[in-house]
Structures are given as structure tokens and as C-alpha cells.
Amino acid sequence: MARTLVVSLGGAQSTFDLAKLDRSKLYGQRKRVPLDPEGRPCTRAALTDDGSFLVQSGMSSQGYFDAAGTWIPSKELVALDADGNPLPQIPSTLGVEQPLKGPVAPDRLLDLRVQSVYALDPLAVDDALKRSLLAGDVYEVTFNYRADYHAQSAFLLANEAGELFAMVGDVADPAWRDPEERIPTFEADDEEEHGDLDFEMF
Amino acid sequence: MPAPQRKLHLTNSKGRNATIVFGSVKPPSPPKLGVPGSEVRFLRFFAATPTTLHEALQTQLGEDYAQALIDGDPEVDFERVGREIGETSKVFLSADGKVLHAAPREVELILDPDGNEKERRDWEDKQANVNDELPVRWTGRKMPKKEAVRKFVFSRTIELAHVDGLTYDYLYAMAQELAEEDALMLMGGGPKGRDALVFQTNGTPYRAFLEGRVDGPRYKLLLHLSNMELKRPSAASGGASGGKGASKEDGGES
């Protein structure tokens, strides 16, 4: 059965089908392809630092191990807080009514580190919510695609063409910069860079 | 862990330039997985060797080797499987599977939204342009915040920070100006400020919108980066993808 996003505002329920948006379907893709001396595509592999072994696709796996080197099955792993105590599992929010918060200020959405964007197809939408979204309001709701230990935030909004979307991710809290601060510090950057095409938006 | 400072050269609304520092804005990390009361390590290990991969087994045992897997363990190299893979270096293999000892020639393929090849050309490195001789320009093109969030997907945000009293005054004034207007300012690279911003060699080109917030003497100056408009693909290009993708919902780390 298709999984739906179910939200409520002022006691009125609305239900949407979700479809994940793929950037390459909007703009295409740019790929960097290495070629061998005969002009055929190369494959990537990893050479162990002692030079003794070549790790090719399909030859490696990964997992959690205890101090004695014994593999720990995934089902035995739980999320732990900073003190090492287990955290409760958070059920999936899909198909389960979630109360909307908002309208929220655009700043709140600007603080979202977007992980996924979904196009929303309304199955049953409350008129008041629809009007509000089409007028440019933004709503926030708790979102968890599958049961795990970390719920995210989804922001519901409409673009100017009236298409509905949910942007999903984690909300950050950027630091205030103070006049006394002389050596600013930042969190380590683990950005992955992709060779995507630019887009023409203006 | 603090990140090394990276520099950005930009101009303000008066066209005055300065070099300041920036870093990524990151949300709090999700909780780590483990076993209560026990130390665990996340490791990469050997699951197979060249002689136990599908192609090798097929060559050795024939097209249908299911019974051979039941009768013995030809797919397991007991000497190697399970051993930890430590540090490695990236290498390229030719189509024949031989290690290349010189850097390969690279080409760039341009694919359309349906995955068809549109163009093929020699690869050229794209240099970063945020700490050039030419500053990142304040273009003068403002967009109300409410409008911007409905037009673009901002997938990354960097925060700008001062390095001394002069650059504090400089950045605070920018933040104040933008906060008062409740708008984002389009920032651009290149001689005319029209280029997308690239933060590292061959990095993703982004359109960048500067936001300012102030609270007494404190400020936040945030550069929101986007490489995607908020719109649906045309029906002809296959559209959205039914909820699957390389993120949390299909098995990503939570």
C-alpha cells in the first residue's frame, strides 16, 4: 500500500501521496568518466595502503564490531544518548496523523538542512489548509519515513504554480557572531561534492 | 571538531570588498548506534576476493553454480574474508581489469533528464571562485524571503564571520541592511557577478542568496545555496520517484 503523509490543522485532516523529487529529472546530469588508454571506461578500485590487495566492487562490506572483533547484527544495535543510554525508537509518521505547526516564518525553513524533497499529490485536503498553502504559508510537521531513532522535520509549502511540496531534513541553529569574537570557529565540513549541472533560473 | 577556516572575498552594497571567513551550518548530529555498555566500532571488511566474485565463479564452475555453493564453499576465501580493510588509495582499472599507472584521460558526459547522452567533451577542472582576485558580488537583486523559499530548494547554508573589528563592522552592516528589508540578496561570482559560486575545485556550482539577522550587537550572515528550483519535472522526463532515493527512507544512516 502506498504510504501517505497525513496531517491535521485545526482538527481538519489532510492526506497526501508522496513522490520523491530527483534533481537529475529536472536538469539532467554531468558525469566525469575516466578512460583507459584504449578509450574504454575505467572502473575504480581501492589499493590497501600496504599495496598487497586490490579491493574491487563487490569485495567489501561494512558493519559494527565489538571490542573482541565479533560482528554485531543490526537488530542488536540501538541509538545511544551522550551518556551511552539507549534511546526509544520513534515510529514512522507515514499514514499516521501529525499535527501541523504554523504558519512558520520563512527563517525556519531557511534553517532547514534539506535532505529530501517530495512532491505532494493531495488525496483529501482541507480547504483552509489548501488556501493557506497557496497563499504562501509554510507549515512544519514531524516526519519519520521509517521507524528509527531520529525524527526529522518536514515543511509543507506550495510554489507559485500551486504545486505542493514537502521539504524534509534537520533544522540547524546557526551561531550568532559576536563583536568580541576574534577567532571564529565552525563545525567540520563533511560536504560531498557532486558534479551537477548548473541551472538557468533567471 | 572545529573546521579549518576558509576564506571568502565579497563586496557589499557599496561595492567595497573584504575577505572574511566562512563555515558550513550543520544541524545537530543524529544519535550514534551502538550496544548499551559495550564499545563498538564501525569497520569495512573483506566480503569476497577476486576469485570468489560472481564472474570468477561462473568461469570456474559454469553458468549455474548453485549446487556447487551448497556442496562446498567456493564463494568464501577463508584466508581473507572478514579481515578489516584499513586505509586505502584510489586506483583506476582498465576495462581489462589492469591497474593504470598513469592518470587516465577523463571525459565529461552531459545527460538529459531522461539519461540520454547529449554531449561528450574532455574534462576540464572547474576552479573555486569564492576567494579569487575577483570578489563575490552583491548583485543588487533582492528577493523577499517568503518568495525565495517557494522558488528554490536551499540544500546547503554557509555562515560568514568576521576576522577583526573592521570586518565585524562590515558584516554587521550587511546583516542589518538585509534584516531590515526581510529579503535575500543574490550573490554571484565572476567579473559581472553572474556566475554560480563554486567553493572548491570541481565542486557543485550553486546560486547563492545572502540573508542577514541581527540581535543587538550580534549578527548572523548566512549564504543559502541552491542548485535546484522548487518545481516538478515535466511529465515527459519521468517525474518524481515514488519515495525512494539515497536518503534515510531507503536505508541511509539515521
Coordinates of C-alpha atoms in Angstrom, one line a residue:
Chain A
M1 CA 0.0 0.0 0.0
A2 CA 1.3 3.5 -0.9
R3 CA 2.5 5.4 2.2
T4 CA 0.8 8.7 2.7
L5 CA 1.5 11.9 4.6
V6 CA -1.4 12.6 6.9
V7 CA -1.6 16.0 8.7
S8 CA -4.1 17.9 10.7
L9 CA -4.7 21.6 11.1
G10 CA -7.4 22.9 13.5
G11 CA -8.8 19.4 13.7
A12 CA -9.2 19.0 10.0
Q13 CA -7.3 16.2 8.4
S14 CA -5.5 16.2 5.0
T15 CA -3.8 13.3 3.2
F16 CA -1.1 13.4 0.5
D17 CA 0.7 10.9 -1.6
L18 CA 4.4 11.4 -1.6
A19 CA 6.8 11.2 -4.6
K20 CA 10.4 12.0 -4.1
L21 CA 11.9 14.6 -6.5
D22 CA 15.1 13.8 -8.3
R23 CA 17.3 16.7 -9.3
S24 CA 18.6 14.9 -12.4
K25 CA 15.0 14.7 -13.7
L26 CA 14.8 18.5 -13.8
Y27 CA 18.2 19.3 -15.2
G28 CA 19.9 16.2 -16.4
Q29 CA 23.3 15.2 -15.1
R30 CA 27.0 15.7 -15.6
K31 CA 29.3 12.7 -15.3
R32 CA 33.0 12.5 -15.1
V33 CA 34.2 9.3 -16.8
P34 CA 37.9 8.2 -16.7
L35 CA 39.0 6.3 -19.8
D36 CA 41.8 3.7 -20.2
P37 CA 44.4 4.1 -23.0
E38 CA 42.1 2.3 -25.4
G39 CA 39.3 4.8 -24.7
R40 CA 37.2 2.4 -22.7
P41 CA 35.6 3.4 -19.4
C42 CA 37.8 2.6 -16.4
T43 CA 36.5 1.2 -13.1
R44 CA 37.5 2.5 -9.7
A45 CA 39.1 0.3 -7.1
A46 CA 41.0 0.7 -3.8
L47 CA 44.5 -0.4 -3.1
T48 CA 45.3 -1.3 0.5
D49 CA 48.0 1.0 1.9
D50 CA 50.5 -1.9 2.2
G51 CA 49.9 -2.4 -1.6
S52 CA 49.0 -6.1 -1.0
F53 CA 45.4 -6.1 -2.1
L54 CA 43.1 -4.6 -4.6
V55 CA 39.6 -4.0 -3.3
Q56 CA 37.2 -4.1 -6.3
S57 CA 33.4 -3.6 -6.4
G58 CA 31.6 -6.3 -4.6
M59 CA 34.6 -7.3 -2.4
S60 CA 33.9 -5.3 0.7
S61 CA 31.2 -5.0 3.3
Q62 CA 30.8 -3.0 6.5
G63 CA 29.3 -3.3 9.9
Y64 CA 29.6 -2.8 13.6
F65 CA 32.0 -5.0 15.7
D66 CA 32.6 -5.2 19.4
A67 CA 36.0 -4.9 21.1
A68 CA 36.7 -8.6 20.7
G69 CA 36.1 -8.2 16.9
T70 CA 32.8 -10.0 16.8
W71 CA 30.2 -8.8 14.3
I72 CA 27.1 -7.2 15.8
P73 CA 23.9 -7.9 13.9
S74 CA 21.9 -4.8 13.0
K75 CA 18.9 -5.9 15.1
E76 CA 21.1 -5.6 18.2
L77 CA 22.1 -2.0 17.6
V78 CA 20.2 0.8 19.2
A79 CA 20.7 4.5 19.3
L80 CA 22.5 5.8 22.4
D81 CA 22.5 9.2 24.0
A82 CA 25.6 11.1 25.0
D83 CA 25.8 9.1 28.2
G84 CA 25.5 5.7 26.4
N85 CA 21.9 5.1 27.5
P86 CA 19.6 3.6 24.9
L87 CA 17.1 5.9 23.2
P88 CA 13.5 4.9 22.4
Q89 CA 12.6 4.0 18.8
I90 CA 10.5 6.6 17.0
P91 CA 7.7 5.0 14.9
S92 CA 7.2 6.0 11.2
T93 CA 4.9 9.0 10.9
L94 CA 3.6 8.0 7.5
G95 CA 0.0 7.1 7.5
V96 CA -0.4 8.5 11.0
E97 CA -2.0 11.9 11.6
Q98 CA 0.6 14.5 12.6
P99 CA -0.4 18.0 13.8
L100 CA 0.9 20.8 11.7
K101 CA 2.7 23.7 13.3
G102 CA 2.4 27.1 11.8
P103 CA 2.3 29.0 9.6
V104 CA 6.0 29.3 10.4
A105 CA 8.3 32.1 9.4
P106 CA 10.4 31.7 6.2
D107 CA 13.5 31.9 8.5
R108 CA 12.6 28.5 10.0
L109 CA 12.6 26.9 6.5
L110 CA 15.8 28.7 5.6
D111 CA 17.4 27.0 8.7
L112 CA 16.4 23.5 7.3
R113 CA 19.2 21.4 6.0
V114 CA 17.2 19.8 3.2
Q115 CA 17.8 16.1 2.8
S116 CA 14.8 15.2 0.5
V117 CA 12.1 17.0 -1.4
Y118 CA 8.8 15.3 -2.1
A119 CA 6.1 16.4 -4.5
L120 CA 2.7 16.1 -2.8
D121 CA -0.4 14.8 -4.5
P122 CA -3.5 15.7 -2.5
L123 CA -5.8 12.8 -1.8
A124 CA -8.0 14.7 0.6
V125 CA -7.2 18.2 1.5
D126 CA -8.9 20.6 3.9
D127 CA -9.9 23.7 2.1
A128 CA -8.5 26.1 4.7
L129 CA -5.0 24.4 4.6
K130 CA -5.1 24.4 0.8
R131 CA -5.9 28.1 0.7
S132 CA -3.2 28.9 3.2
L133 CA -0.5 27.0 1.3
L134 CA -1.5 28.6 -2.0
A135 CA -1.3 32.0 -0.3
G136 CA 2.4 31.3 0.5
D137 CA 2.2 30.0 4.1
V138 CA 4.6 27.3 5.3
Y139 CA 3.8 24.6 7.8
E140 CA 6.1 22.3 9.8
V141 CA 5.4 18.8 10.8
T142 CA 7.3 15.9 12.4
F143 CA 8.4 13.4 9.7
N144 CA 9.9 10.0 10.0
Y145 CA 9.9 7.9 6.9
R146 CA 10.6 4.6 8.7
A147 CA 10.8 3.6 12.4
D148 CA 14.2 4.6 13.7
Y149 CA 15.8 6.8 16.3
H150 CA 15.8 10.2 14.7
A151 CA 12.7 12.0 13.5
Q152 CA 13.1 14.9 11.1
S153 CA 11.1 18.0 10.2
A154 CA 9.0 18.3 7.0
F155 CA 7.9 21.7 5.8
L156 CA 4.8 21.9 3.6
L157 CA 4.5 24.6 1.1
A158 CA 3.3 25.5 -2.4
N159 CA 5.4 27.0 -5.2
E160 CA 4.0 29.9 -7.3
A161 CA 2.5 27.5 -9.8
G162 CA 0.4 26.0 -6.9
E163 CA 2.3 22.7 -6.8
L164 CA 2.6 21.3 -3.3
F165 CA 5.8 20.0 -1.8
A166 CA 7.3 18.8 1.4
M167 CA 11.0 19.5 2.2
V168 CA 12.4 17.1 4.7
G169 CA 15.6 17.4 6.8
D170 CA 17.0 18.7 10.1
V171 CA 16.7 22.2 11.3
A172 CA 20.0 23.9 12.2
D173 CA 20.7 26.7 14.6
P174 CA 23.4 28.9 13.1
A175 CA 25.6 30.7 15.7
W176 CA 25.3 34.3 16.4
R177 CA 28.5 36.2 15.7
D178 CA 29.6 38.5 18.5
P179 CA 31.8 41.6 18.2
E180 CA 34.1 40.2 20.9
E181 CA 34.8 37.0 18.9
R182 CA 38.1 37.3 17.2
I183 CA 38.8 33.7 16.1
P184 CA 35.6 32.3 14.7
T185 CA 35.1 28.5 14.8
F186 CA 32.9 26.4 12.6
E187 CA 31.8 22.8 12.6
A188 CA 33.9 20.4 10.5
D189 CA 32.6 20.3 6.9
D190 CA 31.7 16.9 5.5
E191 CA 30.1 18.1 2.3
E192 CA 30.1 15.7 -0.5
E193 CA 30.6 17.5 -3.8
H194 CA 28.8 16.4 -6.9
G195 CA 29.4 17.5 -10.5
D196 CA 25.9 18.6 -11.2
L197 CA 24.8 20.9 -13.9
D198 CA 24.1 24.4 -13.2
F199 CA 20.6 25.6 -13.9
E200 CA 19.1 28.6 -15.6
M201 CA 16.8 30.3 -13.2
F202 CA 16.8 33.9 -14.2
Chain B
M1 CA 35.7 19.1 15.8
P2 CA 36.4 22.7 14.6
A3 CA 37.0 23.1 10.9
P4 CA 39.9 25.0 9.3
Q5 CA 38.9 28.5 8.4
R6 CA 38.1 29.1 4.7
K7 CA 38.1 32.5 3.1
L8 CA 35.6 34.3 1.0
H9 CA 36.2 37.6 -0.8
L10 CA 33.0 39.6 -1.3
T11 CA 31.6 43.0 -1.9
N12 CA 28.8 44.8 0.0
S13 CA 26.0 47.1 -1.3
K14 CA 28.5 49.9 -1.9
G15 CA 30.9 47.7 -3.9
R16 CA 33.5 47.7 -1.1
N17 CA 35.3 44.4 -0.8
A18 CA 36.7 42.5 2.1
T19 CA 38.0 39.0 2.8
I20 CA 36.2 37.2 5.6
V21 CA 35.9 33.5 6.7
F22 CA 33.1 31.0 6.4
G23 CA 32.0 27.6 7.5
S24 CA 29.1 25.3 7.0
V25 CA 25.9 25.5 9.1
K26 CA 25.1 22.0 10.3
P27 CA 22.2 20.7 12.3
P28 CA 22.9 18.6 15.4
S29 CA 24.2 15.1 14.6
P30 CA 21.6 12.3 15.0
P31 CA 22.3 9.8 17.8
K32 CA 25.0 7.2 17.3
L33 CA 24.2 3.5 17.0
G34 CA 25.8 1.1 19.5
V35 CA 25.2 -1.5 22.1
P36 CA 24.5 -0.3 25.7
G37 CA 27.5 -0.9 27.9
S38 CA 29.8 -2.0 25.1
E39 CA 32.2 -0.3 22.8
V40 CA 31.5 -0.8 19.2
R41 CA 33.5 0.0 16.1
F42 CA 32.3 0.5 12.5
L43 CA 34.6 -1.3 10.1
R44 CA 34.9 -2.1 6.5
F45 CA 36.0 -5.7 5.8
F46 CA 36.6 -8.1 3.0
A47 CA 33.5 -10.0 2.0
A48 CA 35.0 -11.6 -1.1
T49 CA 38.1 -11.8 -3.2
P50 CA 38.6 -11.7 -7.0
T51 CA 38.4 -15.5 -7.2
T52 CA 35.1 -15.6 -5.3
L53 CA 33.3 -12.9 -7.2
H54 CA 30.3 -14.0 -9.4
E55 CA 32.2 -13.7 -12.7
A56 CA 35.1 -15.8 -11.5
L57 CA 32.8 -18.4 -10.0
Q58 CA 30.9 -18.5 -13.3
T59 CA 34.0 -19.0 -15.3
Q60 CA 35.3 -21.7 -12.9
L61 CA 32.0 -23.6 -12.2
G62 CA 29.8 -22.8 -15.1
E63 CA 26.7 -20.8 -15.7
D64 CA 24.6 -22.4 -12.9
Y65 CA 26.8 -23.0 -9.9
A66 CA 24.1 -23.0 -7.2
Q67 CA 24.7 -26.7 -6.4
A68 CA 28.4 -26.0 -6.0
L69 CA 27.6 -23.4 -3.4
I70 CA 25.5 -25.9 -1.5
D71 CA 28.1 -28.7 -1.8
G72 CA 31.1 -26.6 -0.7
D73 CA 32.0 -23.0 0.0
P74 CA 33.7 -21.9 -3.2
E75 CA 32.4 -18.3 -2.6
V76 CA 34.4 -17.9 0.6
D77 CA 38.1 -17.3 0.8
F78 CA 38.7 -18.3 4.4
E79 CA 42.1 -16.6 4.4
R80 CA 40.9 -13.2 3.5
V81 CA 37.1 -12.9 4.2
G82 CA 36.3 -11.0 7.4
R83 CA 39.7 -9.2 7.6
E84 CA 39.5 -5.5 8.2
I85 CA 40.2 -3.2 5.3
G86 CA 42.4 -0.4 6.6
E87 CA 43.4 2.8 4.8
T88 CA 43.3 2.6 1.0
S89 CA 44.2 4.6 -2.0
K90 CA 42.0 5.1 -5.0
V91 CA 43.2 3.4 -8.2
F92 CA 41.7 3.1 -11.7
L93 CA 41.4 -0.2 -13.5
S94 CA 41.4 -0.5 -17.3
A95 CA 38.5 -2.3 -19.0
D96 CA 40.7 -5.4 -18.8
G97 CA 40.9 -5.0 -15.1
K98 CA 44.6 -3.9 -15.0
V99 CA 45.8 -1.2 -12.7
L100 CA 46.5 2.1 -14.5
H101 CA 49.9 3.5 -13.6
A102 CA 49.2 6.9 -15.1
A103 CA 46.3 9.2 -14.5
P104 CA 43.5 8.3 -17.0
R105 CA 42.1 10.7 -19.6
E106 CA 38.8 11.9 -18.4
V107 CA 35.7 13.0 -20.3
E108 CA 32.6 14.8 -19.3
L109 CA 29.2 13.3 -20.3
I110 CA 26.2 15.5 -20.3
L111 CA 23.0 13.6 -19.9
D112 CA 19.5 14.9 -20.4
P113 CA 16.7 14.4 -17.8
D114 CA 15.9 11.0 -19.4
G115 CA 19.5 9.8 -19.0
N116 CA 20.4 10.1 -22.7
E117 CA 23.8 11.4 -23.7
K118 CA 23.6 14.9 -25.1
E119 CA 27.2 15.8 -25.3
R120 CA 30.7 14.4 -24.6
R121 CA 33.8 16.6 -24.1
D122 CA 37.2 16.5 -22.5
W123 CA 37.0 17.0 -18.7
E124 CA 38.2 20.4 -17.5
D125 CA 38.7 21.2 -13.8
K126 CA 36.4 23.9 -12.6
Q127 CA 38.2 26.1 -10.1
A128 CA 36.7 27.5 -7.0
N129 CA 35.7 31.2 -7.3
V130 CA 34.9 32.4 -3.8
N131 CA 38.4 33.5 -2.8
D132 CA 39.5 34.9 -6.1
E133 CA 41.0 38.2 -7.0
L134 CA 37.5 39.0 -8.3
P135 CA 35.2 39.1 -5.3
V136 CA 31.8 37.5 -4.9
R137 CA 29.5 40.3 -5.8
W138 CA 26.4 41.8 -4.1
T139 CA 24.3 41.9 -7.3
G140 CA 21.6 44.2 -6.0
R141 CA 18.9 41.7 -6.9
K142 CA 16.8 41.2 -3.8
M143 CA 14.1 38.7 -3.2
P144 CA 11.7 38.6 -0.3
K145 CA 12.4 35.6 1.9
K146 CA 8.8 34.4 1.6
E147 CA 9.2 34.3 -2.2
A148 CA 12.7 32.7 -2.2
V149 CA 11.6 29.7 -0.1
R150 CA 8.9 29.0 -2.6
K151 CA 11.2 29.2 -5.6
F152 CA 14.3 27.3 -4.6
V153 CA 15.5 24.3 -2.6
F154 CA 18.3 25.5 -0.4
S155 CA 20.3 22.4 0.2
R156 CA 23.3 24.0 1.9
T157 CA 24.0 27.1 4.0
I158 CA 27.3 28.6 5.0
E159 CA 27.8 31.2 7.6
L160 CA 30.1 34.2 7.3
A161 CA 32.1 35.5 10.1
H162 CA 34.5 38.4 10.8
V163 CA 38.2 38.2 11.5
D164 CA 38.7 41.6 13.1
G165 CA 36.9 44.7 14.2
L166 CA 36.8 46.2 10.8
T167 CA 35.3 43.1 9.2
Y168 CA 32.8 42.9 12.1
D169 CA 31.6 46.4 11.2
Y170 CA 31.5 45.4 7.6
L171 CA 29.5 42.2 8.0
Y172 CA 27.2 43.6 10.7
A173 CA 26.2 46.4 8.4
M174 CA 25.4 43.9 5.7
A175 CA 23.3 41.8 8.1
Q176 CA 21.4 44.8 9.3
E177 CA 20.6 46.0 5.8
L178 CA 19.2 42.6 4.8
A179 CA 17.4 42.1 8.1
E180 CA 15.6 45.4 7.8
E181 CA 14.4 44.5 4.3
D182 CA 13.5 40.9 5.2
A183 CA 15.0 39.9 1.9
L184 CA 17.7 37.7 0.4
M185 CA 20.4 39.2 -1.8
L186 CA 21.6 37.2 -4.8
M187 CA 25.4 37.0 -4.7
G188 CA 27.4 36.0 -7.8
G189 CA 30.9 35.2 -9.0
G190 CA 32.9 36.2 -12.0
P191 CA 33.6 39.6 -13.5
K192 CA 29.9 40.6 -13.7
G193 CA 28.7 38.7 -10.7
R194 CA 26.6 36.4 -12.8
D195 CA 28.4 33.2 -12.2
A196 CA 27.3 30.5 -9.8
L197 CA 29.6 30.0 -6.8
V198 CA 32.0 27.1 -6.6
F199 CA 33.5 26.6 -3.2
Q200 CA 36.2 24.0 -4.1
T201 CA 37.8 22.7 -7.2
N202 CA 35.2 20.7 -9.2
G203 CA 32.6 21.4 -6.5
T204 CA 28.9 21.9 -7.2
P205 CA 28.0 25.3 -8.7
Y206 CA 25.4 27.0 -6.5
R207 CA 23.3 30.0 -6.8
A208 CA 23.8 31.9 -3.5
F209 CA 21.5 34.1 -1.6
L210 CA 22.7 36.2 1.4
E211 CA 20.5 36.5 4.5
G212 CA 21.1 38.8 7.4
R213 CA 19.8 38.6 11.0
V214 CA 20.7 40.9 13.9
D215 CA 20.2 40.8 17.6
G216 CA 21.7 43.8 19.4
P217 CA 25.4 43.7 18.6
R218 CA 25.2 40.2 17.3
Y219 CA 24.6 39.1 13.7
K220 CA 24.1 36.1 11.5
L221 CA 25.1 36.4 7.9
L222 CA 24.0 33.3 6.1
L223 CA 24.7 32.3 2.5
H224 CA 21.9 30.0 1.3
L225 CA 23.0 27.8 -1.6
S226 CA 20.7 26.2 -4.2
N227 CA 21.1 24.1 -7.3
M228 CA 17.5 23.2 -7.7
E229 CA 14.3 25.1 -8.3
L230 CA 11.2 24.1 -6.4
K231 CA 9.2 22.6 -9.2
R232 CA 8.1 19.3 -10.6
P233 CA 9.9 17.8 -13.6
S234 CA 7.9 17.8 -16.8
A235 CA 5.8 14.6 -17.2
A236 CA 7.9 13.5 -20.2
S237 CA 11.0 13.2 -18.1
G238 CA 9.6 10.6 -15.7
G239 CA 8.8 12.9 -12.8
A240 CA 9.2 12.1 -9.2
S241 CA 10.3 8.7 -8.0
G242 CA 7.8 7.2 -5.6
G243 CA 9.6 7.9 -2.4
K244 CA 12.9 6.0 -3.0
G245 CA 16.2 7.6 -3.1
A246 CA 19.6 7.9 -1.5
S247 CA 18.5 9.1 1.9
K248 CA 17.0 7.9 5.1
E249 CA 14.0 6.2 3.8
D250 CA 15.9 3.5 1.9
G251 CA 18.4 2.5 4.5
G252 CA 20.6 5.6 5.0
E253 CA 22.3 6.1 8.3
S254 CA 19.9 7.6 10.8

